[in-house]
Short mmCIF file of N, CA, C and O in Angstrom, two decimals:
data_model
loop_
_atom_site.label_atom_id
_atom_site.label_comp_id
_atom_site.label_asym_id
_atom_site.label_seq_id
_atom_site.Cartn_x
_atom_site.Cartn_y
_atom_site.Cartn_z
N MET A 1 0.81 -1.19 0.00
CA MET A 1 0.00 0.00 0.00
C MET A 1 0.85 1.26 0.00
O MET A 1 0.33 2.35 0.00
N THR A 2 2.16 1.10 0.01
CA THR A 2 3.04 2.26 -0.01
C THR A 2 3.59 2.51 -1.40
O THR A 2 4.64 3.09 -1.57
N GLU A 3 2.89 2.05 -2.43
CA GLU A 3 3.35 2.24 -3.79
C GLU A 3 3.23 3.69 -4.21
O GLU A 3 2.33 4.41 -3.79
N SER A 4 4.15 4.09 -5.06
CA SER A 4 4.13 5.43 -5.62
C SER A 4 3.00 5.54 -6.63
O SER A 4 2.75 4.60 -7.39
N PRO A 5 2.29 6.69 -6.69
CA PRO A 5 1.22 6.83 -7.68
C PRO A 5 1.75 6.85 -9.11
O PRO A 5 1.04 6.54 -10.04
N GLN A 6 3.02 7.21 -9.28
CA GLN A 6 3.63 7.23 -10.60
C GLN A 6 4.44 5.95 -10.78
O GLN A 6 5.20 5.57 -9.91
N PRO A 7 4.29 5.26 -11.91
CA PRO A 7 5.02 4.00 -12.10
C PRO A 7 6.54 4.19 -12.17
O PRO A 7 7.29 3.30 -11.82
N ASP A 8 7.02 5.35 -12.60
CA ASP A 8 8.46 5.54 -12.73
C ASP A 8 9.09 6.09 -11.45
O ASP A 8 10.29 6.34 -11.41
N GLY A 9 8.31 6.29 -10.40
CA GLY A 9 8.84 6.71 -9.12
C GLY A 9 8.99 8.21 -8.95
O GLY A 9 9.43 8.67 -7.91
N THR A 10 8.65 9.00 -9.96
CA THR A 10 8.77 10.44 -9.82
C THR A 10 7.55 10.99 -9.10
O THR A 10 6.47 10.42 -9.14
N ASP A 11 7.73 12.10 -8.44
CA ASP A 11 6.62 12.75 -7.75
C ASP A 11 5.75 13.47 -8.77
O ASP A 11 6.27 14.12 -9.66
N PRO A 12 4.42 13.36 -8.64
CA PRO A 12 3.55 14.08 -9.58
C PRO A 12 3.65 15.59 -9.32
O PRO A 12 3.85 16.03 -8.20
N VAL A 13 3.53 16.34 -10.38
CA VAL A 13 3.58 17.79 -10.27
C VAL A 13 2.20 18.28 -9.85
O VAL A 13 1.21 17.95 -10.49
N THR A 14 2.15 19.01 -8.77
CA THR A 14 0.87 19.57 -8.33
C THR A 14 0.85 21.04 -8.70
O THR A 14 1.75 21.81 -8.32
N PRO A 15 -0.15 21.47 -9.47
CA PRO A 15 -0.21 22.86 -9.89
C PRO A 15 -0.51 23.77 -8.70
O PRO A 15 -1.17 23.38 -7.74
N SER A 16 -0.05 25.00 -8.79
CA SER A 16 -0.32 25.97 -7.74
C SER A 16 -1.78 26.40 -7.81
O SER A 16 -2.49 26.13 -8.78
N ARG A 17 -2.20 27.08 -6.76
CA ARG A 17 -3.58 27.56 -6.72
C ARG A 17 -3.85 28.51 -7.90
O ARG A 17 -4.90 28.47 -8.51
N ARG A 18 -2.87 29.35 -8.20
CA ARG A 18 -3.01 30.29 -9.32
C ARG A 18 -3.17 29.54 -10.64
O ARG A 18 -3.99 29.90 -11.48
N ASP A 19 -2.41 28.47 -10.84
CA ASP A 19 -2.53 27.68 -12.07
C ASP A 19 -3.88 26.98 -12.16
O ASP A 19 -4.44 26.84 -13.24
N ARG A 20 -4.40 26.53 -11.02
CA ARG A 20 -5.70 25.86 -11.04
C ARG A 20 -6.83 26.83 -11.31
O ARG A 20 -7.84 26.46 -11.91
N LEU A 21 -6.72 28.07 -10.85
CA LEU A 21 -7.79 29.04 -11.05
C LEU A 21 -7.69 29.80 -12.37
O LEU A 21 -8.58 30.57 -12.71
N ARG A 22 -6.63 29.62 -13.09
CA ARG A 22 -6.43 30.34 -14.35
C ARG A 22 -7.60 30.14 -15.34
O ARG A 22 -8.06 31.11 -15.92
N PRO A 23 -8.09 28.92 -15.55
CA PRO A 23 -9.23 28.77 -16.48
C PRO A 23 -10.47 29.54 -16.03
O PRO A 23 -11.19 30.08 -16.85
N LEU A 24 -10.70 29.60 -14.72
CA LEU A 24 -11.86 30.35 -14.23
C LEU A 24 -11.69 31.85 -14.50
O LEU A 24 -12.67 32.54 -14.77
N GLU A 25 -10.47 32.35 -14.41
CA GLU A 25 -10.22 33.76 -14.72
C GLU A 25 -10.54 34.04 -16.19
O GLU A 25 -11.14 35.07 -16.52
N LEU A 26 -10.15 33.14 -17.07
CA LEU A 26 -10.40 33.35 -18.50
C LEU A 26 -11.88 33.27 -18.82
O LEU A 26 -12.40 34.05 -19.63
N ILE A 27 -12.59 32.34 -18.20
CA ILE A 27 -14.04 32.24 -18.40
C ILE A 27 -14.73 33.49 -17.84
O ILE A 27 -15.67 34.02 -18.44
N GLY A 28 -14.26 33.97 -16.69
CA GLY A 28 -14.82 35.19 -16.10
C GLY A 28 -14.62 36.39 -17.01
O GLY A 28 -15.51 37.24 -17.15
N PHE A 29 -13.44 36.49 -17.62
CA PHE A 29 -13.17 37.57 -18.57
C PHE A 29 -14.14 37.50 -19.74
O PHE A 29 -14.70 38.52 -20.16
N SER A 30 -14.37 36.31 -20.26
CA SER A 30 -15.31 36.14 -21.38
C SER A 30 -16.73 36.49 -20.95
O SER A 30 -17.50 37.07 -21.72
N LEU A 31 -17.06 36.14 -19.72
CA LEU A 31 -18.40 36.46 -19.21
C LEU A 31 -18.60 37.97 -19.10
O LEU A 31 -19.66 38.48 -19.43
N VAL A 32 -17.58 38.68 -18.64
CA VAL A 32 -17.66 40.14 -18.55
C VAL A 32 -17.85 40.75 -19.94
O VAL A 32 -18.67 41.66 -20.12
N LEU A 33 -17.13 40.25 -20.93
CA LEU A 33 -17.31 40.76 -22.29
C LEU A 33 -18.71 40.47 -22.82
O LEU A 33 -19.31 41.31 -23.51
N ALA A 34 -19.25 39.31 -22.48
CA ALA A 34 -20.61 38.96 -22.93
C ALA A 34 -21.65 39.86 -22.28
O ALA A 34 -22.60 40.30 -22.94
N VAL A 35 -21.47 40.16 -21.00
CA VAL A 35 -22.42 41.05 -20.31
C VAL A 35 -22.35 42.45 -20.91
O VAL A 35 -23.38 43.11 -21.12
N PHE A 36 -21.14 42.92 -21.20
CA PHE A 36 -20.99 44.23 -21.83
C PHE A 36 -21.71 44.27 -23.19
O PHE A 36 -22.44 45.22 -23.49
N ALA A 37 -21.51 43.25 -24.00
CA ALA A 37 -22.18 43.20 -25.30
C ALA A 37 -23.69 43.15 -25.13
O ALA A 37 -24.43 43.80 -25.88
N ALA A 38 -24.15 42.39 -24.15
CA ALA A 38 -25.59 42.29 -23.91
C ALA A 38 -26.17 43.64 -23.50
O ALA A 38 -27.26 44.03 -23.95
N LEU A 39 -25.47 44.36 -22.64
CA LEU A 39 -25.96 45.67 -22.22
C LEU A 39 -26.02 46.65 -23.38
O LEU A 39 -26.98 47.42 -23.49
N VAL A 40 -25.02 46.62 -24.24
CA VAL A 40 -25.03 47.51 -25.40
C VAL A 40 -26.21 47.18 -26.31
O VAL A 40 -26.96 48.08 -26.74
N VAL A 41 -26.42 45.91 -26.59
CA VAL A 41 -27.53 45.52 -27.47
C VAL A 41 -28.86 45.84 -26.82
O VAL A 41 -29.80 46.32 -27.48
N LEU A 42 -28.97 45.62 -25.51
CA LEU A 42 -30.23 45.91 -24.82
C LEU A 42 -30.55 47.41 -24.85
O LEU A 42 -31.70 47.80 -25.08
N MET A 43 -29.54 48.25 -24.65
CA MET A 43 -29.78 49.69 -24.68
C MET A 43 -30.13 50.19 -26.09
O MET A 43 -30.91 51.14 -26.23
N VAL A 44 -29.58 49.54 -27.10
CA VAL A 44 -29.83 50.00 -28.47
C VAL A 44 -31.17 49.48 -28.99
O VAL A 44 -31.94 50.22 -29.60
N THR A 45 -31.47 48.21 -28.75
CA THR A 45 -32.65 47.61 -29.39
C THR A 45 -33.85 47.42 -28.46
O THR A 45 -34.97 47.29 -28.94
N ARG A 46 -33.63 47.32 -27.17
CA ARG A 46 -34.70 47.02 -26.19
C ARG A 46 -35.39 45.69 -26.51
O ARG A 46 -36.56 45.49 -26.21
N ASN A 47 -34.66 44.78 -27.11
CA ASN A 47 -35.19 43.47 -27.48
C ASN A 47 -34.42 42.41 -26.70
O ASN A 47 -33.22 42.23 -26.89
N TRP A 48 -35.14 41.67 -25.84
CA TRP A 48 -34.49 40.68 -24.98
C TRP A 48 -33.98 39.49 -25.78
O TRP A 48 -32.97 38.87 -25.41
N THR A 49 -34.63 39.14 -26.85
CA THR A 49 -34.18 38.01 -27.67
C THR A 49 -32.84 38.32 -28.31
O THR A 49 -31.91 37.50 -28.25
N LEU A 50 -32.74 39.48 -28.91
CA LEU A 50 -31.46 39.87 -29.52
C LEU A 50 -30.37 40.02 -28.47
O LEU A 50 -29.20 39.74 -28.73
N THR A 51 -30.75 40.47 -27.29
CA THR A 51 -29.78 40.63 -26.20
C THR A 51 -29.21 39.27 -25.81
O THR A 51 -27.99 39.13 -25.63
N GLY A 52 -30.05 38.28 -25.68
CA GLY A 52 -29.59 36.93 -25.34
C GLY A 52 -28.70 36.33 -26.41
O GLY A 52 -27.66 35.71 -26.11
N ILE A 53 -29.09 36.55 -27.66
CA ILE A 53 -28.28 36.04 -28.77
C ILE A 53 -26.92 36.73 -28.80
O ILE A 53 -25.88 36.08 -28.96
N ALA A 54 -26.91 38.04 -28.62
CA ALA A 54 -25.65 38.79 -28.63
C ALA A 54 -24.75 38.36 -27.48
O ALA A 54 -23.53 38.22 -27.64
N ALA A 55 -25.33 38.13 -26.30
CA ALA A 55 -24.54 37.69 -25.15
C ALA A 55 -23.93 36.32 -25.41
O ALA A 55 -22.75 36.08 -25.12
N GLY A 56 -24.71 35.42 -25.96
CA GLY A 56 -24.20 34.08 -26.26
C GLY A 56 -23.10 34.10 -27.30
O GLY A 56 -22.06 33.44 -27.14
N VAL A 57 -23.31 34.85 -28.35
CA VAL A 57 -22.30 34.94 -29.41
C VAL A 57 -21.03 35.59 -28.88
O VAL A 57 -19.91 35.13 -29.14
N ALA A 58 -21.17 36.66 -28.11
CA ALA A 58 -20.00 37.35 -27.56
C ALA A 58 -19.23 36.44 -26.61
O ALA A 58 -17.99 36.43 -26.62
N PHE A 59 -19.94 35.65 -25.81
CA PHE A 59 -19.27 34.74 -24.88
C PHE A 59 -18.48 33.68 -25.64
O PHE A 59 -17.30 33.43 -25.35
N ILE A 60 -19.11 33.06 -26.62
CA ILE A 60 -18.44 31.99 -27.37
C ILE A 60 -17.25 32.54 -28.15
O ILE A 60 -16.16 31.95 -28.15
N VAL A 61 -17.42 33.69 -28.79
CA VAL A 61 -16.32 34.26 -29.56
C VAL A 61 -15.17 34.66 -28.64
O VAL A 61 -14.00 34.41 -28.96
N SER A 62 -15.47 35.24 -27.49
CA SER A 62 -14.39 35.64 -26.59
C SER A 62 -13.67 34.43 -25.99
O SER A 62 -12.45 34.46 -25.81
N VAL A 63 -14.40 33.35 -25.69
CA VAL A 63 -13.74 32.13 -25.21
C VAL A 63 -12.81 31.58 -26.28
O VAL A 63 -11.67 31.18 -26.00
N MET A 64 -13.27 31.56 -27.52
CA MET A 64 -12.44 31.07 -28.61
C MET A 64 -11.20 31.94 -28.82
O MET A 64 -10.10 31.43 -29.03
N MET A 65 -11.36 33.24 -28.74
CA MET A 65 -10.22 34.14 -28.94
C MET A 65 -9.20 34.01 -27.81
O MET A 65 -8.00 34.00 -28.05
N VAL A 66 -9.67 33.89 -26.57
CA VAL A 66 -8.76 33.70 -25.44
C VAL A 66 -8.01 32.39 -25.59
O VAL A 66 -6.80 32.31 -25.33
N ALA A 67 -8.69 31.35 -26.03
CA ALA A 67 -8.04 30.05 -26.22
C ALA A 67 -7.00 30.12 -27.34
O ALA A 67 -5.89 29.58 -27.20
N LEU A 68 -7.32 30.79 -28.43
CA LEU A 68 -6.36 30.90 -29.52
C LEU A 68 -5.14 31.73 -29.13
O LEU A 68 -4.02 31.40 -29.51
N VAL A 69 -5.34 32.79 -28.38
CA VAL A 69 -4.22 33.59 -27.92
C VAL A 69 -3.35 32.76 -26.97
O VAL A 69 -2.13 32.82 -27.01
N GLY A 70 -3.99 31.96 -26.12
CA GLY A 70 -3.24 31.10 -25.20
C GLY A 70 -2.44 30.05 -25.93
O GLY A 70 -1.32 29.71 -25.51
N LEU A 71 -2.96 29.52 -27.01
CA LEU A 71 -2.22 28.53 -27.79
C LEU A 71 -1.08 29.15 -28.57
O LEU A 71 -0.09 28.49 -28.87
N GLY A 72 -1.20 30.42 -28.89
CA GLY A 72 -0.19 31.08 -29.71
C GLY A 72 1.06 31.48 -28.97
O GLY A 72 2.08 31.73 -29.59
N LYS A 73 1.00 31.54 -27.65
CA LYS A 73 2.19 31.96 -26.92
C LYS A 73 3.20 30.81 -26.83
O LYS A 73 2.85 29.64 -26.93
N SER A 74 4.45 31.16 -26.65
CA SER A 74 5.48 30.13 -26.57
C SER A 74 5.41 29.44 -25.21
O SER A 74 5.07 30.07 -24.20
N PRO A 75 5.72 28.16 -25.16
CA PRO A 75 5.62 27.43 -23.89
C PRO A 75 6.69 27.90 -22.90
O PRO A 75 7.77 28.33 -23.29
N SER A 76 6.37 27.78 -21.62
CA SER A 76 7.32 28.17 -20.59
C SER A 76 8.43 27.12 -20.48
O SER A 76 8.35 26.03 -21.05
N GLU A 77 9.47 27.47 -19.75
CA GLU A 77 10.59 26.55 -19.56
C GLU A 77 10.13 25.26 -18.85
O GLU A 77 10.59 24.18 -19.17
N GLU A 78 9.18 25.41 -17.95
CA GLU A 78 8.63 24.24 -17.24
C GLU A 78 7.92 23.31 -18.22
O GLU A 78 8.04 22.08 -18.13
N ASP A 79 7.16 23.88 -19.17
CA ASP A 79 6.47 23.06 -20.16
C ASP A 79 7.47 22.35 -21.07
O ASP A 79 7.29 21.17 -21.41
N ARG A 80 8.49 23.05 -21.48
CA ARG A 80 9.51 22.42 -22.34
C ARG A 80 10.20 21.27 -21.63
O ARG A 80 10.46 20.23 -22.21
N LYS A 81 10.49 21.48 -20.36
CA LYS A 81 11.13 20.44 -19.56
C LYS A 81 10.22 19.21 -19.44
O LYS A 81 10.68 18.07 -19.52
N ALA A 82 8.92 19.44 -19.24
CA ALA A 82 7.97 18.33 -19.11
C ALA A 82 7.82 17.58 -20.43
O ALA A 82 7.63 16.36 -20.43
N ARG A 83 7.91 18.28 -21.54
CA ARG A 83 7.75 17.62 -22.85
C ARG A 83 8.94 16.75 -23.21
O ARG A 83 8.81 15.86 -24.05
N GLU A 84 10.09 16.99 -22.60
CA GLU A 84 11.26 16.17 -22.90
C GLU A 84 11.06 14.71 -22.50
O GLU A 84 11.64 13.81 -23.06
N ASP A 85 10.21 14.50 -21.50
CA ASP A 85 9.97 13.14 -20.99
C ASP A 85 8.92 12.38 -21.80
O ASP A 85 8.75 11.18 -21.59
N LEU A 86 8.20 13.05 -22.68
CA LEU A 86 7.14 12.39 -23.44
C LEU A 86 7.72 11.52 -24.53
O LEU A 86 8.66 11.90 -25.22
N GLN A 87 7.14 10.35 -24.69
CA GLN A 87 7.54 9.45 -25.76
C GLN A 87 6.35 9.12 -26.62
O GLN A 87 5.23 9.00 -26.14
N GLY A 88 6.60 8.96 -27.89
CA GLY A 88 5.56 8.57 -28.82
C GLY A 88 5.31 7.07 -28.73
O GLY A 88 6.01 6.33 -28.04
N PRO A 89 4.32 6.56 -29.46
CA PRO A 89 3.99 5.14 -29.42
C PRO A 89 5.14 4.25 -29.92
O PRO A 89 5.27 3.11 -29.50
N ASP A 90 5.98 4.77 -30.80
CA ASP A 90 7.07 3.96 -31.31
C ASP A 90 8.37 4.14 -30.52
O ASP A 90 9.43 3.66 -30.92
N GLY A 91 8.31 4.86 -29.39
CA GLY A 91 9.48 5.01 -28.54
C GLY A 91 10.29 6.26 -28.82
O GLY A 91 11.25 6.54 -28.11
N THR A 92 9.92 7.00 -29.86
CA THR A 92 10.67 8.23 -30.17
C THR A 92 10.19 9.34 -29.24
O THR A 92 9.05 9.35 -28.76
N HIS A 93 11.06 10.29 -29.01
CA HIS A 93 10.72 11.41 -28.13
C HIS A 93 10.07 12.53 -28.93
O HIS A 93 10.44 12.80 -30.06
N TYR A 94 9.06 13.18 -28.29
CA TYR A 94 8.45 14.36 -28.88
C TYR A 94 9.27 15.58 -28.47
O TYR A 94 9.70 15.69 -27.34
N HIS A 95 9.44 16.52 -29.38
CA HIS A 95 10.11 17.78 -29.03
C HIS A 95 9.39 18.94 -29.61
O HIS A 95 8.82 19.04 -30.54
#
């Protein structure tokens, strides 16, 4: 019962609280943008249906844009170090 959770004996990396809450911050940012878009549409049109549609579209577009910007940045040194240990199905290393 004293076995290591990792088969190779290394300690698992536990993310910091900031790293764990990062996705919630990005979703919150998208939610704020959606509320802003909804308020603008509501003040201009006074139509609740269009307001809901605008809020939904703004939320989805902002989530997609935040995700694309996040994918576009270069990986940190910690990520590069972690990728060195990855192996493909044929035993070759990914880099």
